[in-house]
Short mmCIF file of N, CA and C in Angstrom, two decimals:
data_model
loop_
_atom_site.label_atom_id
_atom_site.label_comp_id
_atom_site.label_asym_id
_atom_site.label_seq_id
_atom_site.Cartn_x
_atom_site.Cartn_y
_atom_site.Cartn_z
N MET A 1 0.98 -1.25 -0.11
CA MET A 1 -0.01 0.38 -0.16
C MET A 1 0.84 1.33 0.20
N GLU A 2 1.78 1.01 0.49
CA GLU A 2 2.89 2.16 0.67
C GLU A 2 3.43 2.54 -0.91
N ASP A 3 3.66 1.79 -1.30
CA ASP A 3 4.39 1.73 -2.82
C ASP A 3 2.75 2.52 -3.76
N ALA A 4 2.03 2.06 -3.53
CA ALA A 4 0.81 2.79 -4.52
C ALA A 4 0.74 4.26 -4.27
N PHE A 5 0.82 4.45 -2.95
CA PHE A 5 1.18 6.10 -2.15
C PHE A 5 2.51 6.61 -2.90
N VAL A 6 3.43 5.69 -2.93
CA VAL A 6 4.69 6.79 -3.24
C VAL A 6 4.67 7.03 -4.95
N GLU A 7 3.58 6.16 -5.34
CA GLU A 7 3.12 6.30 -7.37
C GLU A 7 2.84 6.84 -7.14
N LEU A 8 1.25 7.43 -6.36
CA LEU A 8 0.37 8.17 -6.55
C LEU A 8 1.03 9.38 -6.64
N LEU A 9 1.94 9.81 -5.32
CA LEU A 9 2.59 10.81 -5.60
C LEU A 9 3.52 11.45 -6.28
N LYS A 10 3.97 10.67 -6.83
CA LYS A 10 4.65 10.67 -7.87
C LYS A 10 3.72 11.57 -9.41
N GLN A 11 2.73 10.96 -9.25
CA GLN A 11 1.84 11.30 -10.46
C GLN A 11 1.52 12.91 -9.87
N ILE A 12 1.60 13.20 -8.76
CA ILE A 12 0.84 14.54 -8.78
C ILE A 12 1.21 15.91 -10.11
N PRO A 13 2.48 16.26 -10.49
CA PRO A 13 2.12 16.72 -11.78
C PRO A 13 1.63 16.64 -12.69
N ASP A 14 1.25 15.65 -13.22
CA ASP A 14 0.34 14.98 -14.34
C ASP A 14 -0.69 15.20 -13.55
N LEU A 15 -1.19 14.68 -12.88
CA LEU A 15 -2.63 14.89 -12.04
C LEU A 15 -3.19 16.30 -12.17
N GLU A 16 -2.32 16.92 -11.46
CA GLU A 16 -2.79 18.64 -11.85
C GLU A 16 -3.11 19.08 -13.12
N LEU A 17 -3.02 18.57 -14.23
CA LEU A 17 -2.78 19.01 -15.33
C LEU A 17 -4.43 18.99 -15.45
N ASP A 18 -5.58 18.17 -15.02
CA ASP A 18 -6.73 17.67 -15.15
C ASP A 18 -7.69 17.88 -13.62
N ASN A 19 -6.65 17.83 -12.75
CA ASN A 19 -7.55 18.40 -11.00
C ASN A 19 -6.07 19.57 -10.77
N PRO A 20 -6.83 20.81 -11.05
CA PRO A 20 -5.39 21.50 -9.79
C PRO A 20 -5.12 21.71 -8.68
N SER A 21 -6.06 21.30 -7.99
CA SER A 21 -6.44 20.73 -6.69
C SER A 21 -5.41 19.19 -6.19
N ALA A 22 -4.67 18.50 -7.21
CA ALA A 22 -4.68 17.22 -6.27
C ALA A 22 -3.40 17.12 -5.45
N ALA A 23 -2.53 17.87 -5.16
CA ALA A 23 -1.55 18.29 -4.37
C ALA A 23 -2.37 18.19 -2.77
N ASP A 24 -3.30 18.87 -2.73
CA ASP A 24 -3.98 18.93 -1.51
C ASP A 24 -5.06 17.99 -1.29
N ASP A 25 -5.48 17.48 -2.42
CA ASP A 25 -6.35 16.43 -2.31
C ASP A 25 -5.78 15.44 -2.14
N ILE A 26 -4.81 14.70 -2.32
CA ILE A 26 -4.07 13.42 -1.91
C ILE A 26 -3.01 14.00 -0.61
N GLY A 27 -2.78 14.45 -0.07
CA GLY A 27 -2.39 15.05 1.00
C GLY A 27 -3.72 14.60 1.96
N LYS A 28 -4.76 15.23 1.85
CA LYS A 28 -6.11 14.92 2.99
C LYS A 28 -6.01 13.34 2.54
N PHE A 29 -6.17 12.59 1.42
CA PHE A 29 -6.10 11.45 1.32
C PHE A 29 -5.09 10.28 1.73
N LEU A 30 -4.09 11.16 2.39
CA LEU A 30 -2.51 10.83 2.84
C LEU A 30 -3.19 10.34 4.56
N ALA A 31 -3.59 12.18 4.82
CA ALA A 31 -3.89 12.39 6.08
C ALA A 31 -4.88 11.08 6.59
N ARG A 32 -5.56 11.10 5.74
CA ARG A 32 -6.96 10.10 6.23
C ARG A 32 -6.78 8.99 6.04
N ALA A 33 -5.78 8.29 5.30
CA ALA A 33 -5.24 7.16 5.46
C ALA A 33 -4.79 6.74 6.52
N ILE A 34 -3.87 7.48 7.14
CA ILE A 34 -2.63 7.46 8.32
C ILE A 34 -4.02 7.63 9.81
N ALA A 35 -4.87 8.19 9.86
CA ALA A 35 -6.00 8.64 10.21
C ALA A 35 -6.75 7.17 11.09
N ASP A 36 -6.64 6.71 9.67
CA ASP A 36 -8.07 5.45 10.01
C ASP A 36 -6.87 3.94 9.94
N ASP A 37 -5.48 3.97 10.36
CA ASP A 37 -4.51 2.91 10.25
C ASP A 37 -4.39 2.34 9.26
N CYS A 38 -4.70 2.34 7.90
CA CYS A 38 -4.58 2.25 6.66
C CYS A 38 -3.00 2.07 6.37
N LEU A 39 -2.18 3.02 6.90
CA LEU A 39 -1.02 3.59 6.80
C LEU A 39 -0.31 3.92 8.04
N PRO A 40 0.95 3.54 8.58
CA PRO A 40 1.35 3.56 9.90
C PRO A 40 2.04 5.32 10.25
N PRO A 41 2.10 5.96 10.86
CA PRO A 41 2.09 7.37 10.94
C PRO A 41 3.35 7.67 10.54
N ALA A 42 4.84 6.50 10.43
CA ALA A 42 5.74 6.62 10.46
C ALA A 42 5.71 6.95 8.80
N PHE A 43 5.31 6.12 8.15
CA PHE A 43 5.21 6.32 6.98
C PHE A 43 5.63 8.03 6.11
N LEU A 44 4.70 8.67 6.88
CA LEU A 44 4.98 10.23 6.27
C LEU A 44 6.94 10.67 6.82
N LYS A 45 7.30 9.87 7.69
CA LYS A 45 9.33 10.36 7.92
C LYS A 45 9.63 9.38 7.03
N ARG A 46 9.39 8.35 6.61
CA ARG A 46 9.71 7.50 5.54
C ARG A 46 9.88 8.00 3.60
N LEU A 47 8.74 9.09 3.63
CA LEU A 47 8.77 9.78 2.18
C LEU A 47 9.54 10.81 2.11
N ALA A 48 9.99 10.78 3.61
CA ALA A 48 11.42 12.04 2.98
C ALA A 48 13.01 11.36 2.52
N SER A 49 12.85 10.03 2.65
CA SER A 49 13.83 9.44 1.88
C SER A 49 13.52 9.22 0.24
N PHE A 50 12.27 9.49 0.07
CA PHE A 50 12.07 9.07 -1.62
C PHE A 50 12.37 10.77 -2.50
N ASP A 51 12.62 10.30 -3.78
CA ASP A 51 13.20 11.59 -4.32
C ASP A 51 11.64 11.69 -5.03
N LEU A 52 11.19 13.02 -4.17
CA LEU A 52 9.74 13.71 -4.72
C LEU A 52 10.09 14.91 -5.04
N ASN A 53 8.89 15.13 -6.12
CA ASN A 53 9.22 16.31 -6.76
C ASN A 53 8.49 17.20 -5.80
N LYS A 54 8.70 18.96 -5.82
CA LYS A 54 7.92 19.67 -5.17
C LYS A 54 6.55 19.58 -5.05
N LYS A 55 5.42 19.36 -5.92
CA LYS A 55 4.23 19.09 -5.93
C LYS A 55 4.22 17.77 -4.82
N SER A 56 4.39 16.88 -4.49
CA SER A 56 4.78 15.96 -4.21
C SER A 56 5.13 16.25 -2.38
N GLN A 57 5.59 16.74 -1.90
CA GLN A 57 6.18 17.24 -1.22
C GLN A 57 5.67 18.24 -0.23
N ALA A 58 4.40 18.97 -1.76
CA ALA A 58 3.87 19.64 -0.88
C ALA A 58 2.39 19.04 0.10
N ALA A 59 1.82 17.84 -0.69
CA ALA A 59 0.98 16.98 -0.61
C ALA A 59 1.22 16.20 0.66
N VAL A 60 2.37 15.94 0.98
CA VAL A 60 2.61 15.57 2.66
C VAL A 60 3.12 16.31 3.29
N LEU A 61 3.54 17.62 2.98
CA LEU A 61 3.17 18.40 3.97
C LEU A 61 2.00 18.89 4.75
N HIS A 62 1.22 19.27 3.45
CA HIS A 62 -0.26 19.23 4.02
C HIS A 62 -1.25 18.08 4.66
N ALA A 63 -0.77 16.85 4.34
CA ALA A 63 -1.13 15.85 5.45
C ALA A 63 -0.30 15.76 6.75
N SER A 64 0.65 15.99 6.87
CA SER A 64 1.29 16.35 8.43
C SER A 64 0.56 17.34 8.88
N ALA A 65 0.38 18.24 8.24
CA ALA A 65 -0.10 19.63 8.35
C ALA A 65 -1.74 19.10 9.53
N LEU A 66 -2.11 18.77 8.55
CA LEU A 66 -3.54 17.98 9.07
C LEU A 66 -3.72 17.07 10.08
N LEU A 67 -2.62 16.42 10.43
CA LEU A 67 -2.49 15.37 11.49
C LEU A 67 -2.32 15.88 12.40
N THR A 68 -1.52 17.08 12.56
CA THR A 68 -0.88 17.98 14.00
C THR A 68 -1.64 18.95 14.57
N ILE A 69 -3.19 19.38 13.52
CA ILE A 69 -3.48 20.40 14.05
C ILE A 69 -4.91 20.13 15.28
N LYS A 70 -5.14 20.87 16.20
CA LYS A 70 -6.18 20.37 17.35
C LYS A 70 -7.24 20.11 16.63
N PHE A 71 -7.46 18.88 17.16
CA PHE A 71 -8.80 17.98 17.15
C PHE A 71 -8.62 17.49 15.73
N ALA A 72 -7.60 17.12 15.38
CA ALA A 72 -7.24 16.82 13.80
C ALA A 72 -7.85 15.38 13.72
N MET A 73 -8.40 14.49 14.12
CA MET A 73 -8.61 13.18 13.91
C MET A 73 -10.06 13.65 13.74
N SER A 74 -11.12 14.44 14.45
CA SER A 74 -12.90 14.52 13.94
C SER A 74 -12.22 15.41 12.76
N LYS A 75 -11.95 16.32 12.42
CA LYS A 75 -11.47 17.08 11.27
C LYS A 75 -11.47 16.16 10.26
N ILE A 76 -10.47 15.07 10.28
CA ILE A 76 -10.03 13.94 9.39
C ILE A 76 -11.11 13.33 8.98
N GLY A 77 -11.96 12.91 9.74
CA GLY A 77 -12.93 12.19 9.90
C GLY A 77 -14.50 12.55 8.58
N ASN A 78 -13.74 13.87 8.80
CA ASN A 78 -15.16 14.97 8.17
C ASN A 78 -14.55 15.26 6.71
N ILE A 79 -13.28 14.72 6.43
CA ILE A 79 -12.60 15.51 5.57
C ILE A 79 -13.36 15.78 3.97
N TRP A 80 -13.91 14.26 3.91
CA TRP A 80 -14.77 14.84 2.44
C TRP A 80 -16.17 15.06 2.60
N GLY A 81 -17.14 15.35 3.76
CA GLY A 81 -18.02 16.16 4.19
C GLY A 81 -18.97 15.02 4.13
N VAL A 82 -18.37 13.42 4.14
CA VAL A 82 -19.50 12.83 4.85
C VAL A 82 -18.97 12.12 6.06
N GLU A 83 -19.69 12.04 6.81
CA GLU A 83 -19.66 11.03 8.36
C GLU A 83 -20.66 9.91 8.22
N GLY A 84 -20.18 9.28 9.41
CA GLY A 84 -20.71 7.93 9.52
C GLY A 84 -20.27 6.84 9.06
N MET A 85 -19.19 6.77 8.13
CA MET A 85 -18.28 5.40 7.66
C MET A 85 -17.53 4.88 8.97
N GLU A 86 -17.97 3.63 9.01
CA GLU A 86 -16.88 3.15 10.36
C GLU A 86 -15.53 2.60 9.50
N LYS A 87 -14.60 3.04 10.40
CA LYS A 87 -13.26 3.15 10.64
C LYS A 87 -12.88 1.89 9.81
N GLN A 88 -13.11 0.79 10.26
CA GLN A 88 -13.29 -0.39 9.56
C GLN A 88 -13.85 -1.02 7.98
N ASN A 89 -15.15 -0.27 7.71
CA ASN A 89 -14.92 -0.10 6.60
C ASN A 89 -14.39 0.63 5.48
N TYR A 90 -14.30 1.77 5.99
CA TYR A 90 -12.99 2.58 5.23
C TYR A 90 -12.01 2.17 5.00
N LYS A 91 -11.02 1.41 5.70
CA LYS A 91 -9.99 0.65 6.08
C LYS A 91 -9.81 -0.42 4.47
N ILE A 92 -11.14 -1.40 4.65
CA ILE A 92 -11.40 -2.44 3.19
C ILE A 92 -11.56 -1.74 2.18
N LEU A 93 -12.14 -0.97 2.21
CA LEU A 93 -12.38 0.14 0.77
C LEU A 93 -11.18 0.83 0.19
N PHE A 94 -10.42 1.20 1.59
CA PHE A 94 -8.98 2.10 0.50
C PHE A 94 -8.21 0.84 0.27
N GLN A 95 -8.45 -0.30 1.13
CA GLN A 95 -7.35 -1.22 0.62
C GLN A 95 -7.43 -1.77 -1.02
N GLN A 96 -8.99 -1.80 -0.74
CA GLN A 96 -8.85 -2.54 -2.17
C GLN A 96 -8.74 -1.49 -3.16
N ASN A 97 -8.99 -0.05 -3.14
CA ASN A 97 -8.75 0.75 -3.87
C ASN A 97 -7.14 1.14 -4.48
N CYS A 98 -6.31 0.64 -3.36
CA CYS A 98 -5.16 1.08 -3.66
C CYS A 98 -4.53 -0.29 -4.26
N GLY A 99 -5.30 -1.44 -3.74
CA GLY A 99 -4.53 -2.74 -4.78
C GLY A 99 -4.66 -2.68 -6.30
N SER A 100 -6.40 -1.90 -5.96
CA SER A 100 -6.22 -1.86 -7.60
C SER A 100 -5.21 -0.54 -8.04
N PHE A 101 -5.12 0.12 -7.38
CA PHE A 101 -4.46 1.64 -8.29
C PHE A 101 -3.23 0.69 -8.69
N SER A 102 -2.71 0.31 -7.37
CA SER A 102 -1.14 0.02 -8.01
C SER A 102 -0.81 -1.47 -8.78
N ARG A 103 -1.66 -2.54 -9.07
CA ARG A 103 -1.53 -2.89 -10.45
C ARG A 103 -2.13 -2.21 -11.63
N ASN A 104 -2.83 -1.60 -11.59
CA ASN A 104 -2.83 -0.17 -12.45
C ASN A 104 -1.34 0.00 -13.43
N ILE A 105 -1.07 0.75 -12.12
CA ILE A 105 0.61 1.75 -12.08
C ILE A 105 1.65 0.32 -12.87
N SER A 106 1.54 -0.69 -12.32
CA SER A 106 2.49 -1.45 -12.71
C SER A 106 1.82 -2.12 -14.05
N ARG A 107 1.03 -2.63 -14.70
CA ARG A 107 0.17 -2.31 -15.86
C ARG A 107 1.12 -1.71 -16.80
N ALA A 108 0.58 -0.44 -16.63
CA ALA A 108 1.07 1.07 -17.28
C ALA A 108 2.59 1.17 -17.27
N TRP A 109 3.37 0.78 -16.42
CA TRP A 109 4.66 0.74 -16.56
C TRP A 109 5.41 0.02 -17.89
N ASN A 110 4.85 -1.47 -17.14
CA ASN A 110 5.61 -2.42 -17.75
C ASN A 110 4.65 -2.40 -19.78
N TRP A 111 3.76 -1.80 -19.62
CA TRP A 111 3.02 -1.49 -21.64
C TRP A 111 4.33 -0.55 -21.90
N LYS A 112 4.63 0.35 -21.05
CA LYS A 112 5.13 1.61 -22.18
C LYS A 112 6.79 1.07 -22.10
N LYS A 113 7.15 -0.16 -21.07
CA LYS A 113 8.75 -0.45 -21.18
C LYS A 113 8.75 -1.42 -22.53
#
């Protein structure tokens, strides 16, 4: 799952062509994944060892800021404007989508070669 996030972060400059707020959105997605125990908090620190572009670094900083603000968990829980999804259900949905994303990136990468 961490590999899928690293790949997603690297794609931000391309994603911003279609969605100018991609870095902000992915930062929110990353913060929510950590808040819901889909990713460990230490993942943010490990991201510093990757060669990320400035847009990707901005997304990581945004996630870090969201996780450190007062009452962060209640704010992150409603980050998409939807309340009530149980943590376990969100975690299952998240893992399924990240697995699908990771497989699609792998296929696209192999196709380019």
